[in-house]
């Protein structure tokens, strides 16, 4: 279980817990509110924790503060003053960069503000009921706190439908009714009078206003390099090795090249199917850059049968989302990492085909009618708070789903993608769509600022990432081949992690999916409406739906059987 901030505010007596701040407040109606707040010990040397109690308020900060005034910021008196100033205005929390959680509690009014970092790489969950509220750094810990208060823990049917239909729970829901995710870049305001969750940054401001290629490149590159520099500085300050994830794609390659500009000592890690292009290309890039390279073979997909990642993801994401990532970190000891660098989020920011409508981002094609009925309303509700389709995809696909790798990194380090910094995102969203078409901006950026990235094949298109007719032919060919593969009655071992192929061709994996553990199947009792909707069809809807169902059942086993 990850560490972080946690607490409870209630009209009911609060059980004695771990050390922290405790007390009783009275609201305007004269009601007594009992409270207990705590910051658990950080799990890594690059993380810090501070619970600062004053006469009338309690402030908290937990995580990796990448632009802190000093590495061990939690020991510095001046930091407390800076924290007081920053948290006095909830809209200013994003001045603190990195995977962070923040808290401000007013003792006099019993009002609470909770903050989570822009990309939600250090998540928070909260719960509210008629008796008060509780929050924690993981869903499992929040369930423990809620049960200790005697409050109800029961399944959320809409969240269960979202998980099975989309492979991830969109929006703020979780599998537990009344428990919510604090959305990326949002602040939750709670008081005895009511509660609301609001974004701190308006991502629609200055959208698509940059039409000059040089201006766009300079703005994005400056923000990107600053983010990389801060990451390297954190590892250096804490004596940690600089480890970068590396695949055959462009995003991790670009992060590696940028990292090398700030430190010569870099280790790279690739995990993929043996013989895949990802393995070959990553090794070539690592050799050219002189990194100490590690490769972890995904074998024949045996990792697909391991459900440990369900707990990492708080049951909100299909267990296969980053199970391969987790298996690689388990298999390679001694990396001595602090902040692990990745290239996540870039594919959503610089896509050459940004969605125009929210329905395009999370379609329900191919979903059985009864499941579609359960999931469609929940999908619309989840996306309603997003200002447009591109931001909906950024929040829900990138930050809530793809970035789940951040959570499975927990036992070994802290994952960080320089692309997920607020400044990079804002500058990327300012680029006019015509400049993103056909990867024109991305490849122009590489050519101008990071030309070494163009020396190697881009795995997605099996072509060097250089603008021109040859590259466009490669893009056209790759897209047609992808369409053809979708219509084949079998799934070839094409990608770094061909889960559909392995599901049917690897005996151990096939047996595991074909004959699920009876203890898992017994958990359908918590989801009778969903079970009626999918029936036995879920076994024939593809490996994503199958693994999503098994994720749901494993999470239910952990959550609803005290």
XYZ file of C-alpha atoms in Angstrom:
562
model
C 0.000 0.000 0.000
C 1.348 3.434 -0.905
C 1.891 6.121 1.737
C 0.423 9.611 1.951
C -2.072 11.854 3.699
C -5.154 10.525 5.457
C -7.765 11.702 7.893
C -11.349 11.816 9.090
C -13.708 14.604 10.185
C -16.926 13.451 11.814
C -19.724 14.253 14.236
C -19.131 10.709 15.526
C -16.223 9.986 17.890
C -13.029 9.265 15.989
C -11.097 6.110 16.963
C -7.572 6.618 18.203
C -5.181 6.139 15.300
C -1.583 6.748 14.404
C 0.235 9.858 15.553
C -0.864 13.061 13.918
C -3.106 16.028 14.603
C -6.363 15.508 16.510
C -9.025 17.750 17.965
C -12.625 18.926 18.005
C -14.144 21.891 16.154
C -17.546 23.576 16.366
C -19.362 24.770 13.263
C -21.722 27.728 12.907
C -24.655 25.594 14.119
C -22.799 24.638 17.294
C -22.181 21.017 16.263
C -18.984 19.339 17.401
C -16.751 17.875 14.705
C -14.057 15.425 15.785
C -11.024 15.069 13.566
C -7.804 13.131 13.142
C -5.206 13.874 10.447
C -2.053 11.959 9.624
C 0.835 11.864 7.130
C 2.284 8.365 6.854
C 6.006 7.802 6.459
C 7.218 8.199 2.863
C 8.010 5.025 0.988
C 11.075 6.398 -0.823
C 13.958 8.743 -0.119
C 12.807 11.079 -2.919
C 9.498 11.588 -1.102
C 8.842 13.759 1.904
C 6.008 14.235 4.364
C 5.017 17.248 6.442
C 2.060 17.744 8.769
C 2.206 21.310 10.065
C -0.238 22.151 12.874
C -0.908 25.800 13.668
C -3.290 27.483 16.097
C -6.222 27.573 13.696
C -5.316 25.192 10.883
C -3.444 22.061 9.892
C -1.432 21.905 6.670
C -0.136 18.767 5.003
C 2.109 17.911 2.059
C 3.285 14.483 0.922
C 5.205 13.217 -2.101
C 8.025 14.231 -4.417
C 8.349 18.020 -4.564
C 10.447 18.546 -7.669
C 10.931 22.318 -7.399
C 11.367 22.417 -3.617
C 13.816 24.996 -2.217
C 15.961 22.171 -0.791
C 16.045 18.373 -1.219
C 14.989 17.553 2.339
C 12.274 20.189 2.331
C 10.313 18.633 5.203
C 13.078 19.656 7.658
C 13.207 23.314 6.616
C 11.415 26.038 8.615
C 11.235 28.316 5.569
C 9.313 25.615 3.734
C 6.546 25.792 6.325
C 6.188 29.493 5.617
C 6.117 28.836 1.858
C 3.563 26.071 2.367
C 1.337 28.358 4.434
C 1.417 30.964 1.675
C 0.773 28.484 -1.138
C -2.042 26.566 0.543
C -3.787 29.766 1.644
C -5.092 29.992 -1.941
C -6.208 26.637 -3.359
C -5.624 27.742 -6.957
C -1.880 28.065 -6.276
C -1.162 24.418 -5.436
C 0.253 23.721 -8.905
C 3.179 25.995 -8.118
C 4.460 22.942 -6.263
C 5.586 20.610 -9.031
C 5.786 16.827 -8.924
C 3.726 13.871 -7.683
C 2.229 15.518 -4.577
C -0.767 15.533 -2.257
C -1.747 18.590 -0.249
C -4.178 19.371 2.545
C -5.460 22.403 4.441
C -7.849 22.007 7.391
C -9.506 24.911 9.196
C -9.942 24.051 12.872
C -12.521 26.757 13.496
C -14.935 25.892 10.685
C -13.991 22.200 10.225
C -13.541 22.963 6.512
C -11.106 20.850 4.463
C -9.290 21.359 1.170
C -7.564 18.397 -0.488
C -5.220 18.745 -3.472
C -3.719 16.219 -5.860
C -0.994 16.904 -8.413
C -1.798 17.906 -11.962
C -1.376 14.391 -13.411
C -2.603 12.574 -10.269
C 0.593 10.559 -10.010
C 0.284 10.635 -6.215
C -3.452 9.968 -5.818
C -5.982 10.731 -3.099
C -9.431 9.248 -2.464
C -12.239 10.684 -0.362
C -15.558 9.614 1.148
C -18.506 11.630 2.405
C -21.695 10.738 4.213
C -24.153 12.397 6.569
C -21.794 11.954 9.513
C -18.726 13.531 7.930
C -15.857 12.752 5.588
C -12.692 10.703 5.329
C -9.770 10.623 2.898
C -6.682 8.522 2.257
C -3.841 7.837 -0.151
C -5.282 4.517 -1.329
C -8.744 3.049 -1.694
C -7.829 0.131 0.563
C -6.737 2.450 3.385
C -9.857 4.567 2.951
C -12.035 1.463 3.289
C -10.225 0.633 6.544
C -10.878 4.130 7.915
C -14.533 4.138 6.848
C -15.148 0.734 8.411
C -13.472 1.868 11.641
C -16.077 4.649 11.790
C -18.911 2.176 11.346
C -19.852 3.685 7.995
C -21.204 1.630 5.098
C -18.984 0.038 2.437
C -20.888 -1.341 -0.549
C -20.341 -1.718 -4.324
C -20.938 1.048 -6.847
C -22.780 -0.603 -9.742
C -22.023 2.171 -12.238
C -18.289 2.027 -11.504
C -18.312 -1.748 -12.012
C -19.984 -1.314 -15.403
C -17.400 1.321 -16.406
C -14.511 -0.972 -15.499
C -15.834 -3.864 -17.574
C -16.935 -1.714 -20.530
C -13.828 0.487 -20.794
C -11.070 -1.343 -18.928
C -10.893 1.562 -16.472
C -13.275 3.501 -14.261
C -13.729 6.875 -15.915
C -14.249 10.028 -13.889
C -14.232 10.228 -10.113
C -16.066 7.008 -9.246
C -14.478 4.000 -7.545
C -15.788 0.493 -6.940
C -17.079 1.634 -3.533
C -20.251 3.698 -3.379
C -19.573 7.156 -1.935
C -15.800 6.878 -2.376
C -14.296 9.048 -5.076
C -10.989 9.692 -6.774
C -9.686 13.225 -6.487
C -9.405 13.994 -10.191
C -6.105 15.097 -11.799
C -5.292 18.730 -11.068
C -8.396 19.141 -8.898
C -9.079 20.331 -5.377
C -11.870 18.969 -3.194
C -13.536 21.470 -0.887
C -15.498 20.043 2.031
C -17.258 21.730 4.926
C -20.248 20.905 7.132
C -22.294 22.982 4.673
C -21.403 21.015 1.537
C -18.689 19.821 -0.828
C -17.397 20.359 -4.379
C -14.493 19.262 -6.576
C -13.008 21.867 -8.903
C -10.123 21.975 -11.402
C -7.379 24.425 -10.518
C -6.349 25.140 -14.115
C -8.581 26.035 -17.048
C -7.085 23.984 -19.859
C -9.284 25.667 -22.460
C -7.457 28.996 -22.101
C -5.178 29.771 -25.074
C -6.174 26.553 -26.818
C -4.947 26.271 -30.422
C -3.619 29.841 -30.424
C -0.042 29.053 -31.517
C 0.250 28.821 -35.283
C 3.984 29.400 -35.725
C 6.014 26.192 -35.728
C 9.168 27.776 -34.291
C 7.252 29.393 -31.443
C 5.535 26.102 -30.623
C 8.803 24.158 -30.618
C 10.588 26.669 -28.389
C 7.737 26.805 -25.856
C 7.241 23.045 -25.597
C 10.954 22.240 -25.544
C 11.695 24.794 -22.829
C 8.969 23.385 -20.571
C 9.959 19.795 -21.353
C 13.657 20.311 -20.646
C 12.886 22.104 -17.367
C 10.809 19.119 -16.285
C 13.601 16.681 -17.194
C 16.183 18.807 -15.401
C 14.116 18.834 -12.201
C 13.771 15.045 -12.343
C 17.524 14.527 -12.739
C 18.239 16.996 -9.925
C 15.981 15.087 -7.514
C 17.782 11.807 -8.159
C 21.185 13.423 -7.882
C 20.317 15.176 -4.612
C 19.191 11.923 -3.014
C 21.981 9.739 -4.387
C 19.674 7.642 -6.558
C 20.453 6.104 -9.922
C 18.878 7.745 -12.962
C 16.768 5.017 -14.568
C 14.691 5.601 -17.705
C 12.096 3.341 -19.264
C 12.880 2.783 -22.932
C 10.864 1.169 -25.714
C 10.929 1.301 -29.489
C 8.694 4.369 -29.492
C 9.577 8.033 -29.687
C 8.337 9.306 -26.331
C 10.643 7.349 -24.027
C 13.478 7.880 -26.526
C 13.038 11.635 -26.352
C 13.032 11.573 -22.541
C 16.253 9.523 -22.575
C 18.009 11.929 -24.952
C 16.953 14.898 -22.834
C 18.059 13.134 -19.646
C 21.523 12.526 -21.099
C 21.947 16.282 -21.522
C 21.858 16.667 -17.735
C 23.683 13.542 -16.564
C 26.053 11.101 -18.276
C 25.126 8.233 -15.965
C 21.805 6.805 -17.113
C 20.422 3.282 -16.947
C 17.680 2.247 -19.342
C 15.066 -0.466 -18.906
C 13.052 -2.155 -21.638
C 10.446 -4.862 -21.113
C 8.931 -6.555 -24.139
C 8.385 -9.798 -25.999
C 11.689 -11.374 -26.910
C 12.414 -10.677 -30.568
C 10.076 -7.702 -30.768
C 10.989 -4.451 -32.452
C 10.813 -2.754 -29.063
C 13.626 -4.939 -27.787
C 15.789 -4.381 -30.866
C 15.254 -0.633 -31.212
C 15.604 0.104 -27.486
C 18.916 -1.765 -27.416
C 20.158 0.220 -30.438
C 19.192 3.536 -28.851
C 20.770 2.569 -25.518
C 23.975 1.496 -27.229
C 24.162 4.745 -29.195
C 23.619 6.777 -26.017
C 25.995 4.731 -23.890
C 23.489 3.783 -21.212
C 23.671 0.719 -19.022
C 20.783 -1.173 -20.550
C 18.514 -3.761 -18.932
C 16.085 -5.927 -20.835
C 13.305 -7.970 -19.258
C 11.609 -10.553 -21.442
C 7.859 -10.826 -20.992
C 8.182 -14.486 -21.891
C 4.938 -15.786 -23.297
C 2.720 -13.541 -21.207
C 2.795 -15.520 -17.975
C 2.628 -12.221 -16.065
C -0.989 -11.914 -17.277
C -2.036 -14.383 -14.574
C -0.747 -12.216 -11.711
C -3.408 -10.106 -10.028
C -1.138 -8.236 -7.609
C -1.460 -5.077 -9.701
C -5.179 -4.879 -8.813
C -4.161 -3.507 -5.431
C -1.634 -1.133 -7.022
C -4.400 0.405 -9.124
C -7.005 0.511 -6.302
C -9.213 -1.663 -8.496
C -9.856 1.233 -10.876
C -7.896 -0.050 -13.906
C -7.696 -3.380 -15.757
C -4.928 -5.389 -14.109
C -3.070 -5.803 -17.416
C -2.607 -2.039 -17.824
C 0.841 -2.091 -16.252
C 1.270 -5.647 -15.017
C 4.155 -6.068 -17.474
C 5.780 -2.963 -15.974
C 5.442 -4.437 -12.487
C 6.852 -7.812 -13.541
C 9.936 -6.134 -15.023
C 10.682 -4.137 -11.875
C 10.278 -7.276 -9.776
C 12.677 -9.223 -11.985
C 15.558 -6.724 -12.068
C 16.915 -6.058 -8.563
C 19.460 -3.452 -7.581
C 18.347 -0.603 -9.834
C 18.538 1.773 -6.843
C 16.101 4.141 -8.504
C 14.458 7.218 -7.079
C 12.365 8.896 -9.763
C 11.868 6.519 -12.702
C 11.537 8.391 -16.008
C 8.878 7.506 -18.557
C 7.374 8.994 -21.718
C 3.704 8.652 -20.783
C 1.134 11.291 -21.830
C 2.997 12.407 -24.975
C 0.822 10.280 -27.263
C -2.325 12.056 -26.017
C -0.804 15.535 -26.185
C 0.723 15.311 -29.641
C -1.740 13.005 -31.334
C -2.268 13.744 -34.989
C -5.990 13.037 -34.587
C -7.285 14.689 -31.416
C -10.907 13.701 -30.680
C -13.577 16.277 -31.483
C -16.410 14.738 -29.461
C -16.352 13.037 -26.075
C -18.169 10.018 -27.476
C -15.144 9.379 -29.724
C -12.826 9.015 -26.728
C -14.652 6.181 -24.980
C -16.986 4.466 -27.459
C -19.102 1.497 -26.456
C -18.893 -0.349 -29.777
C -18.929 -4.121 -29.475
C -20.295 -4.035 -25.947
C -23.340 -6.246 -25.279
C -26.586 -4.213 -25.244
C -27.315 -4.800 -21.562
C -23.798 -3.770 -20.532
C -24.024 -0.755 -22.846
C -27.230 0.240 -21.083
C -25.499 0.126 -17.686
C -22.324 1.853 -18.832
C -23.630 4.557 -21.196
C -25.173 6.837 -18.566
C -22.176 6.372 -16.248
C -19.833 7.220 -19.138
C -21.691 10.432 -19.905
C -21.688 11.399 -16.225
C -17.956 10.723 -15.945
C -17.088 12.901 -18.939
C -19.521 15.718 -18.158
C -17.010 17.680 -16.074
C -14.395 17.702 -18.858
C -14.467 20.959 -20.861
C -13.889 19.184 -24.191
C -12.986 15.857 -25.754
C -9.211 16.367 -25.732
C -9.135 17.218 -22.018
C -11.501 14.295 -21.359
C -8.984 11.994 -23.019
C -6.077 13.591 -21.143
C -7.720 13.235 -17.730
C -9.333 9.843 -18.210
C -7.211 7.945 -20.733
C -3.769 9.332 -19.907
C -3.833 10.344 -16.251
C -6.401 7.916 -14.800
C -5.586 4.886 -16.974
C -2.210 4.872 -18.752
C -0.405 6.559 -15.876
C -1.370 3.656 -13.648
C 2.252 2.647 -14.144
C 2.992 5.252 -11.511
C 1.195 3.133 -8.948
C 2.829 -0.194 -9.752
C 6.240 1.499 -9.468
C 5.535 2.159 -5.772
C 7.602 -0.654 -4.197
C 10.736 0.451 -6.065
C 10.503 4.171 -6.833
C 8.379 7.061 -8.054
C 7.361 7.229 -11.714
C 7.506 10.586 -13.478
C 6.864 11.622 -17.046
C 8.212 15.045 -18.026
C 5.342 15.232 -20.540
C 2.858 15.226 -17.650
C 4.051 18.534 -16.192
C 1.542 21.378 -16.269
C 3.758 23.653 -18.351
C 4.332 21.010 -21.035
C 0.614 20.227 -21.212
C -0.451 23.868 -21.463
C 2.051 24.594 -24.219
C 1.073 21.423 -26.094
C -2.631 22.264 -25.957
C -1.884 25.725 -27.351
C -0.607 24.226 -30.637
C -3.030 24.589 -33.528
C -4.328 21.176 -34.745
C -3.118 21.798 -38.283
C 0.450 21.696 -36.977
C -0.136 18.370 -35.232
C -1.554 16.660 -38.334
C 0.613 13.867 -39.756
C 2.974 14.214 -36.767
C 4.319 17.441 -38.261
C 4.939 19.212 -34.960
C 6.467 16.231 -33.182
C 8.885 15.374 -35.976
C 9.790 19.028 -36.522
C 10.544 19.312 -32.804
C 12.836 16.290 -32.994
C 14.620 17.613 -36.061
C 15.293 20.997 -34.503
C 16.058 20.125 -30.880
C 16.775 16.382 -30.624
C 17.952 15.141 -34.040
C 19.587 12.018 -32.561
C 16.068 10.665 -32.019
C 15.664 10.443 -35.788
C 18.591 8.080 -36.232
C 16.558 5.023 -35.199
C 13.371 3.347 -36.400
C 10.062 4.360 -34.838
C 8.481 1.043 -33.850
C 4.905 2.161 -34.547
C 5.574 2.791 -38.236
C 8.795 0.828 -38.757
C 10.353 3.896 -40.290
C 12.756 6.606 -39.206
C 10.798 9.578 -37.770
C 11.782 12.045 -40.481
C 9.188 14.138 -42.315
C 8.875 13.227 -45.964
C 7.221 10.928 -48.486
C 8.905 7.777 -47.155
C 7.549 8.399 -43.672
C 4.031 9.122 -44.933
C 4.039 5.870 -46.904
C 5.075 4.031 -43.750
C 2.230 5.652 -41.797
C -0.298 4.698 -44.481
C 0.975 1.111 -44.588
C 0.938 0.709 -40.792
C -2.623 1.967 -40.524
C -3.886 -0.419 -43.186
C -2.066 -3.328 -41.608
C -3.663 -2.476 -38.252
C -7.122 -2.535 -39.839
C -6.440 -5.895 -41.428
C -5.184 -7.377 -38.138
C -8.412 -6.303 -36.435
C -10.367 -8.489 -38.854
C -8.202 -11.580 -38.566
C -9.699 -14.553 -36.687
C -6.417 -14.860 -34.738
C -4.116 -12.328 -33.125
C -0.507 -12.397 -34.352
C 2.353 -11.748 -31.928
C 2.956 -8.291 -33.326
C 3.510 -5.904 -30.422
C 5.821 -5.712 -27.423
C 3.072 -7.335 -25.345
C 0.611 -9.227 -27.582
C -1.878 -10.130 -24.860
C -4.596 -11.375 -27.235
C -2.139 -13.789 -28.862
C -0.765 -15.002 -25.539
C -4.227 -15.441 -24.068
C -4.942 -18.266 -26.535
C -1.473 -19.595 -27.350
C 0.255 -19.829 -23.957
C -1.072 -22.933 -22.121
C -0.694 -21.494 -18.613
C -2.436 -18.247 -19.576
C -5.197 -20.004 -21.499
C -5.973 -22.316 -18.584
C -5.995 -19.388 -16.160
C -8.525 -17.446 -18.237
C -10.614 -20.463 -19.202
C -10.884 -21.738 -15.614
C -10.920 -18.765 -13.221
C -10.378 -19.329 -9.518
C -13.756 -20.270 -7.920
C -13.039 -17.731 -5.165
C -13.123 -15.022 -7.820
C -16.274 -16.305 -9.473
C -18.008 -16.244 -6.072
C -17.586 -12.452 -6.033
C -20.288 -12.045 -8.685
C -22.685 -12.020 -5.738
C -21.682 -8.401 -5.156
C -22.678 -7.434 -8.719
C -25.925 -9.233 -9.602
C -27.114 -6.639 -12.132
C -23.790 -6.606 -13.972
C -23.613 -10.398 -13.952
C -27.081 -10.520 -15.496
C -26.008 -7.998 -18.132
C -22.889 -9.821 -19.313
C -23.858 -13.385 -18.400
C -21.363 -15.842 -19.835
C -20.674 -13.498 -22.772
C -17.722 -11.879 -21.038
C -15.614 -14.941 -21.819
C -16.021 -14.324 -25.563
C -15.579 -10.539 -25.684
C -11.797 -10.463 -25.885
C -8.948 -10.407 -23.407
C -9.517 -6.790 -22.341
C -13.065 -7.479 -21.170
C -12.041 -10.820 -19.652
C -9.213 -9.282 -17.659
C -11.424 -6.347 -16.640
C -13.992 -8.779 -15.231
C -11.292 -10.660 -13.325
C -9.931 -7.351 -12.047
C -13.398 -6.448 -10.791
C -13.835 -9.796 -9.065
C -10.414 -9.704 -7.403
C -10.985 -6.125 -6.195
C -14.403 -7.161 -4.877
C -12.810 -10.030 -2.986
C -10.477 -7.559 -1.284
C -13.041 -4.809 -0.689
C -16.345 -6.380 0.219
C -15.422 -9.358 2.388
C -14.271 -7.887 5.714
